[in-house]
Short mmCIF file of C-alpha atoms in Angstrom, two decimals:
data_model
loop_
_atom_site.label_atom_id
_atom_site.label_comp_id
_atom_site.label_asym_id
_atom_site.label_seq_id
_atom_site.Cartn_x
_atom_site.Cartn_y
_atom_site.Cartn_z
CA MET K 26 0.00 0.00 0.00
CA THR K 27 2.87 2.35 0.79
CA ASP K 28 4.32 1.75 -2.67
CA ASN K 29 1.01 2.74 -4.27
CA LYS K 30 0.89 5.85 -2.10
CA ASN K 31 4.45 6.79 -3.11
CA LEU K 32 3.60 6.15 -6.75
CA GLN K 33 0.49 8.32 -6.50
CA GLU K 34 2.44 11.13 -4.79
CA THR K 35 5.16 10.98 -7.44
CA ILE K 36 2.56 11.08 -10.23
CA GLU K 37 0.91 14.10 -8.59
CA LYS K 38 4.28 15.83 -8.20
CA TYR K 39 5.12 15.12 -11.85
CA ASN K 40 1.74 16.42 -13.04
CA MET K 41 2.17 19.59 -10.97
CA LYS K 42 5.58 20.18 -12.58
CA LYS K 43 4.06 19.56 -16.00
CA ALA K 44 1.31 22.12 -15.33
CA GLN K 45 3.94 24.60 -14.11
CA ILE K 46 5.92 24.11 -17.33
CA GLU K 47 2.79 24.73 -19.43
CA ASN K 48 1.94 27.91 -17.48
CA LEU K 49 5.51 29.20 -17.71
CA ALA K 50 5.53 28.55 -21.47
CA LYS K 51 2.31 30.59 -21.82
CA GLU K 52 3.82 33.42 -19.76
CA MET K 53 6.95 33.39 -21.92
CA GLU K 54 4.84 33.59 -25.08
CA SER K 55 2.82 36.48 -23.67
CA LEU K 56 6.01 38.30 -22.68
CA ALA K 57 7.46 37.77 -26.15
CA ASN K 58 4.34 39.36 -27.68
CA THR K 59 4.55 42.32 -25.31
CA GLN K 60 8.27 42.67 -26.02
CA ALA K 61 7.54 42.77 -29.76
CA SER K 62 4.97 45.53 -29.19
CA LEU K 63 7.48 47.49 -27.14
CA ASP K 64 10.05 47.11 -29.91
CA VAL K 65 7.56 48.51 -32.45
CA SER K 66 6.77 51.41 -30.11
CA LYS K 67 10.45 52.13 -29.56
CA GLU K 68 11.14 52.15 -33.31
CA ALA K 69 8.24 54.54 -33.90
CA LEU K 70 9.33 56.86 -31.10
CA GLU K 71 12.91 56.87 -32.36
CA ALA K 72 11.66 57.77 -35.84
CA LEU K 73 9.60 60.62 -34.38
CA ASP K 74 12.38 61.93 -32.16
CA GLY K 75 13.80 64.99 -33.86
CA ALA K 76 11.29 65.00 -36.72
CA GLU K 77 10.01 68.36 -37.85
CA ARG K 78 6.38 69.50 -37.80
CA GLU K 79 4.28 68.44 -40.77
CA THR K 80 6.74 65.67 -41.60
CA GLU K 81 5.27 62.77 -43.55
CA MET K 82 6.16 59.44 -41.96
CA LEU K 83 5.28 55.79 -42.05
CA VAL K 84 3.77 55.05 -38.66
CA PRO K 85 3.73 51.41 -37.54
CA VAL K 86 0.27 50.16 -36.63
CA GLY K 87 1.15 46.49 -36.22
CA VAL K 88 3.55 43.84 -37.37
CA ASN K 89 4.92 44.94 -40.75
CA THR K 90 1.94 47.29 -41.19
CA PHE K 91 2.33 51.04 -41.57
CA VAL K 92 0.19 54.05 -42.37
CA LYS K 93 1.40 57.22 -44.07
CA ALA K 94 0.75 60.16 -41.79
CA VAL K 95 1.63 63.81 -41.52
CA ILE K 96 2.89 64.37 -38.01
CA GLU K 97 1.44 67.59 -36.66
CA ASN K 98 3.51 67.75 -33.45
CA PRO K 99 6.23 65.08 -33.32
CA SER K 100 7.49 66.20 -29.90
CA LYS K 101 4.31 65.00 -28.12
CA VAL K 102 2.70 61.58 -27.97
CA VAL K 103 -0.26 60.09 -26.13
CA ARG K 104 0.54 57.00 -24.06
CA GLY K 105 -1.70 54.49 -22.35
CA ILE K 106 -1.06 54.29 -18.60
CA GLY K 107 -3.46 51.46 -17.83
CA ALA K 108 -7.14 51.06 -16.98
CA GLY K 109 -8.09 52.81 -20.23
CA LEU K 110 -6.34 56.02 -19.16
CA PHE K 111 -3.97 58.02 -21.35
CA LYS K 112 -1.54 60.87 -20.83
CA ASP K 113 0.33 63.31 -23.01
CA SER K 114 4.09 62.77 -22.92
CA ASP K 115 6.98 64.44 -24.54
CA ILE K 116 8.80 62.19 -26.99
CA LYS K 117 11.97 61.85 -24.87
CA GLU K 118 9.96 60.85 -21.79
CA ALA K 119 7.94 58.32 -23.80
CA LEU K 120 11.09 56.83 -25.31
CA LYS K 121 12.73 56.55 -21.87
CA GLU K 122 9.63 54.90 -20.37
CA THR K 123 9.42 52.47 -23.29
CA GLU K 124 13.09 51.52 -22.90
CA GLU K 125 12.61 51.01 -19.14
CA ALA K 126 9.56 48.84 -19.77
CA ALA K 127 11.55 46.76 -22.28
CA LYS K 128 14.32 46.24 -19.69
CA ASN K 129 11.76 45.24 -17.05
CA PHE K 130 10.17 42.74 -19.43
CA GLU K 131 13.61 41.34 -20.26
CA ASN K 132 14.32 40.83 -16.54
CA ILE K 133 10.95 39.15 -16.03
CA LYS K 134 11.54 36.97 -19.09
CA ASN K 135 14.93 35.89 -17.72
CA LYS K 136 13.40 34.97 -14.35
CA ILE K 137 10.66 32.94 -16.02
CA GLU K 138 13.18 31.18 -18.27
CA THR K 139 15.25 30.30 -15.19
CA GLU K 140 12.17 28.93 -13.44
CA PHE K 141 11.21 27.02 -16.61
CA LYS K 142 14.66 25.36 -16.80
CA LYS K 143 14.62 24.55 -13.07
CA THR K 144 11.18 22.96 -13.31
CA ALA K 145 12.15 21.02 -16.45
CA LYS K 146 15.19 19.60 -14.62
CA GLU K 147 12.98 18.60 -11.69
CA MET K 148 10.67 16.79 -14.13
CA GLU K 149 13.64 15.04 -15.73
CA LYS K 150 14.72 13.81 -12.28
CA LEU K 151 11.21 12.52 -11.55
CA GLU K 152 10.80 10.63 -14.84
CA PRO K 153 13.20 7.71 -14.15
CA GLU K 154 11.93 7.43 -10.58
CA LEU K 155 8.35 7.38 -11.83
CA GLU K 156 9.12 4.82 -14.55
CA LYS K 157 10.87 2.57 -12.02
CA MET K 158 7.97 2.79 -9.57
CA MET K 159 5.46 2.04 -12.33
CA ALA K 160 7.49 -0.95 -13.53
CA GLU K 161 7.70 -2.29 -9.97
CA ASN K 162 3.97 -1.77 -9.55
CA ARG K 163 3.25 -3.67 -12.80
CA ALA K 164 5.57 -6.50 -11.75
CA LYS K 165 3.60 -6.94 -8.51
CA ASP K 166 0.30 -7.23 -10.38
#
């Protein structure tokens, strides 16, 4: 009975690690998408920085998608600050905030990748133990 209990506990532990891996993979994908959006924003802000009034520019509106626009005041942008709220920012401030956000996302991504690798190693350690326990359990039956 103890062997069955140990087997069940090991299976539960393995399944928890598997679920953790799946959640971490989803988080990494979400972060990659956000990072890509930040990169597009940074490129657009860099293109605007120093532009003159009434300059015609290609403004990115998505992945490899641009719109031609005449920029009325390239020194000011409107940025989302969360909860559907927006604020006017000067271009330098917006660029700095975007770069800081990109660094923060990179740090978060690195932490999640570290956790992903750690959890994957823990799963790898459990696999032979689990296989051995299952083989022993089958041999008893």
